[in-house]
Amino acid sequence: MEAHMEPSAHDPSPSGSSPSDRGPSDRGPSDRGPSDRGPTGPRTVEPVEPLGPDSLTWRWFGDWRGLLLAPWAGSMQNMHPELGAGVAEHSRFFEERWERLFRSLYPIGGVVYDGPLAARTAREVRGYHASISGVDERGRPYHALNPGTFYWAHATFFMLTVQVAERFGGGLTEAQRHTLFDEHVRWYALYGLSMKPVPRSWEEFQRYWDHMCADVLEDNRPTRDVLNMRRIARPPLLRLLPSPLWAVARIPLVRLTLWMTIGLYPQAVRERLGLRWTPHDERLLRLLGRLVHHAWQCVPERQRFHPRARAGWDRERGRPVAGPVETPARNLPPEERRGLPQHYVP
């Protein structure tokens, strides 16, 4: 999650709201989230039960197969006009692409897997975005904690979870999609922002998603930067591979990654970006998804999960866990930037 900003005049969704547009009137009877008297008044947060091991989100979100969708999630987030502006003006993601990606997985995953500490982790994640604001090159203001765009980034993580299960995990029933939707509402509520942007049902979410993809998302430089992987560095898994070999291996790996990303986009996004996808491509992607699903059964269960997720499972199964697992030092931002408030530095 690089930066989260909210829709303004160019986002006609009725769910948009400003940071101060919070309070009981924003929520229906089923919403569980923050209440306050305004941007300067005291705030009380109603308790939200964190997700646990009985949830479908625990089963899918921390699965390493989610990395297959990393360019999809990053580009879908950056296509939001204000989120893209925040990334363009405040982020150095593209100078440390792998480090930034793997560093972010820890706190974002912690909001799902930290159990009794999940609400604290969510407040920390929200705090990393408090200083990100400005005016984009077209004169449109943005702020990272405006709920509509913060929710858009969250919606992409929710849909990443759905896509991992649908495309690479054997599929979902309609009842499971409804369950994942309900869980993603509880997950989002932990951040303590207005619940106004959150659709009230899976069916309403699908209309929201289609609206965002067709009417709000833009083709912009931060999106194209995500998709430009021609000179991408070696991923950590291949860090021992000699540079000349990586220069050769990178070409087919980048092509495969871009092809999968295009296939995972909604058709409206492909049209916006001028990308082609054929029925033959779709059949091949479905075949690849089945192969990944069956091959993944050979991976020991505990090793299928990111370390933060694995620690959550260990805790729930009675294994000794000292506390939340933090990112290793190799993923930290450059030393001169570690004191900036938008960086997670354990």
Coordinates of C-alpha atoms in Angstrom, one line a residue, residues 55-251:
S55 CA -11.8 -17.2 8.1
L56 CA -11.3 -17.7 4.4
T57 CA -9.2 -14.6 4.3
W58 CA -6.6 -16.3 6.6
R59 CA -6.6 -19.2 4.2
W60 CA -5.8 -17.1 1.1
F61 CA -4.4 -13.6 1.8
G62 CA -1.0 -14.6 3.2
D63 CA -0.4 -17.4 0.6
W64 CA 2.8 -16.9 -1.4
R65 CA 0.8 -17.3 -4.6
G66 CA -0.4 -13.8 -4.0
L67 CA 3.0 -12.6 -5.3
L68 CA 1.8 -13.7 -8.8
L69 CA -0.6 -10.8 -8.6
A70 CA 1.8 -8.2 -7.2
P71 CA 2.0 -6.2 -10.5
W72 CA -1.8 -6.5 -10.9
A73 CA -2.5 -5.1 -7.4
G74 CA 0.1 -2.3 -7.8
S75 CA -1.1 -1.2 -11.1
M76 CA -4.8 -1.4 -10.2
Q77 CA -4.0 0.8 -7.1
N78 CA -1.9 3.3 -9.1
M79 CA -4.6 3.8 -11.7
H80 CA -6.7 5.6 -9.1
P81 CA -6.0 9.3 -9.9
E82 CA -5.3 10.4 -6.4
L83 CA -3.5 7.2 -5.3
G84 CA -1.3 7.4 -8.4
A85 CA -0.5 11.1 -7.7
G86 CA 0.6 10.2 -4.1
V87 CA 2.8 7.4 -5.5
A88 CA 4.3 9.8 -8.2
E89 CA 5.0 12.5 -5.7
H90 CA 5.9 10.7 -2.5
S91 CA 7.2 7.2 -3.3
R92 CA 10.5 5.8 -4.3
F93 CA 9.0 2.4 -4.9
F94 CA 10.6 2.0 -8.3
E95 CA 14.1 2.6 -6.9
E96 CA 13.8 -0.3 -4.5
R97 CA 10.9 -2.4 -6.0
W98 CA 11.6 -5.7 -4.4
E99 CA 12.5 -4.3 -1.0
R100 CA 9.4 -2.1 -0.9
L101 CA 7.2 -5.0 -1.9
F102 CA 8.5 -7.4 0.7
R103 CA 8.7 -4.8 3.4
S104 CA 5.0 -3.9 2.9
L105 CA 3.8 -7.5 3.2
Y106 CA 4.6 -7.5 6.9
P107 CA 2.4 -4.7 8.3
I108 CA -0.3 -5.2 5.7
G109 CA -0.4 -8.9 6.5
G110 CA -0.4 -8.2 10.2
V111 CA -3.7 -6.5 10.0
V112 CA -5.1 -9.9 9.0
Y113 CA -2.9 -12.3 11.0
D114 CA -1.8 -10.4 14.2
G115 CA -4.8 -11.6 16.2
P116 CA -5.1 -9.5 19.4
L117 CA -2.6 -7.1 18.0
A118 CA -4.3 -6.6 14.6
A119 CA -6.0 -3.3 15.6
R120 CA -2.6 -1.9 16.7
T121 CA -1.0 -3.0 13.4
A122 CA -3.9 -1.4 11.5
R123 CA -3.3 1.9 13.3
E124 CA 0.4 1.8 12.5
V125 CA -0.4 1.2 8.8
R126 CA -2.8 4.1 8.8
G127 CA -0.2 6.3 10.5
Y128 CA 2.3 5.6 7.7
H129 CA 0.0 7.5 5.4
A130 CA -0.9 10.5 7.5
S131 CA 1.8 12.8 6.0
I132 CA 1.0 12.0 2.4
S133 CA -0.9 14.8 0.7
G134 CA -0.6 17.4 -2.0
V135 CA -2.0 18.6 -5.3
D136 CA -1.4 16.6 -8.5
E137 CA -0.2 17.9 -11.8
R138 CA -3.8 18.6 -12.9
G139 CA -4.5 20.7 -9.8
R140 CA -6.5 18.0 -8.0
P141 CA -5.9 17.8 -4.2
Y142 CA -5.4 14.5 -2.5
H143 CA -4.7 13.2 1.0
A144 CA -3.7 9.7 1.8
L145 CA -6.2 9.2 4.6
N146 CA -9.3 10.2 2.7
P147 CA -11.4 7.1 3.1
G148 CA -12.5 6.6 -0.5
T149 CA -9.1 6.0 -1.9
F150 CA -7.8 4.2 1.1
Y151 CA -10.7 1.9 0.6
W152 CA -9.9 1.5 -3.1
A153 CA -6.4 0.1 -2.1
H154 CA -8.1 -2.2 0.4
A155 CA -10.6 -3.3 -2.3
T156 CA -7.7 -4.4 -4.5
F157 CA -6.2 -6.5 -1.6
F158 CA -9.7 -8.1 -1.2
M159 CA -9.9 -8.8 -4.9
L160 CA -6.3 -10.1 -4.9
T161 CA -7.5 -12.6 -2.2
V162 CA -10.5 -13.6 -4.5
Q163 CA -8.3 -13.9 -7.5
V164 CA -5.7 -16.1 -5.8
A165 CA -8.5 -18.5 -4.8
E166 CA -10.3 -18.3 -8.1
R167 CA -7.4 -18.4 -10.5
F168 CA -4.7 -20.4 -8.7
G169 CA -6.5 -22.1 -5.8
G170 CA -9.2 -24.3 -7.3
G171 CA -12.0 -21.8 -7.3
L172 CA -14.7 -20.4 -5.0
T173 CA -18.4 -21.0 -4.5
E174 CA -20.7 -18.0 -4.5
A175 CA -21.3 -18.5 -0.8
Q176 CA -17.5 -18.3 -0.2
R177 CA -17.4 -15.0 -2.2
H178 CA -20.0 -13.6 0.1
T179 CA -18.1 -14.8 3.1
L180 CA -14.8 -13.2 1.8
F181 CA -16.7 -9.9 1.2
D182 CA -18.1 -9.9 4.8
E183 CA -14.6 -10.6 6.1
H184 CA -13.0 -7.8 4.1
V185 CA -15.5 -5.3 5.8
R186 CA -14.3 -6.4 9.2
W187 CA -10.7 -6.2 8.0
Y188 CA -11.2 -2.7 6.7
A189 CA -12.9 -1.5 9.9
L190 CA -9.8 -2.1 11.9
Y191 CA -8.2 0.9 10.2
G192 CA -10.6 3.2 12.0
L193 CA -11.6 5.2 8.9
S194 CA -15.1 6.1 7.8
M195 CA -17.1 3.1 6.6
K196 CA -19.0 5.3 4.1
P197 CA -17.1 4.1 1.0
V198 CA -17.7 0.4 1.8
P199 CA -20.4 -1.4 -0.2
R200 CA -23.0 -3.1 1.8
S201 CA -23.1 -6.5 0.0
W202 CA -21.1 -8.6 -2.4
E203 CA -23.5 -7.6 -5.2
E204 CA -23.1 -3.9 -4.4
F205 CA -19.3 -4.4 -4.3
Q206 CA -19.4 -5.8 -7.8
R207 CA -21.2 -2.7 -9.1
Y208 CA -18.7 -0.5 -7.2
W209 CA -15.8 -2.4 -8.8
D210 CA -17.2 -2.2 -12.3
H211 CA -17.8 1.5 -11.8
M212 CA -14.3 2.2 -10.6
C213 CA -12.7 0.2 -13.5
A214 CA -14.9 1.8 -16.2
D215 CA -15.3 5.3 -15.0
V216 CA -12.6 6.3 -12.5
L217 CA -9.3 4.6 -13.1
E218 CA -6.8 6.3 -15.4
D219 CA -3.8 5.4 -17.5
N220 CA -1.0 7.2 -15.8
R221 CA 2.7 7.1 -15.4
P222 CA 2.8 5.3 -12.0
T223 CA 0.7 2.5 -13.6
R224 CA 3.0 2.2 -16.6
D225 CA 6.0 2.2 -14.3
V226 CA 4.6 -0.8 -12.5
L227 CA 4.3 -2.6 -15.8
N228 CA 7.7 -1.6 -17.0
M229 CA 9.8 -4.5 -15.8
R230 CA 12.4 -4.5 -18.5
R231 CA 15.3 -3.7 -16.1
I232 CA 13.8 -5.2 -12.9
A233 CA 16.4 -6.5 -10.5
R234 CA 16.7 -10.1 -9.4
P235 CA 14.0 -11.2 -6.9
P236 CA 15.3 -12.3 -3.5
L237 CA 14.7 -15.9 -4.4
L238 CA 17.2 -15.7 -7.2
R239 CA 19.7 -13.3 -5.6
L240 CA 22.5 -16.0 -6.0
L241 CA 21.9 -16.2 -9.7
P242 CA 24.8 -14.6 -11.6
S243 CA 23.9 -11.3 -13.3
P244 CA 24.5 -12.6 -16.9
L245 CA 22.1 -15.5 -16.3
W246 CA 19.5 -13.2 -14.8
A247 CA 19.8 -10.9 -17.9
V248 CA 18.7 -13.9 -20.0
A249 CA 16.1 -15.4 -17.6
R250 CA 14.5 -12.0 -17.0
I251 CA 13.1 -11.8 -20.5

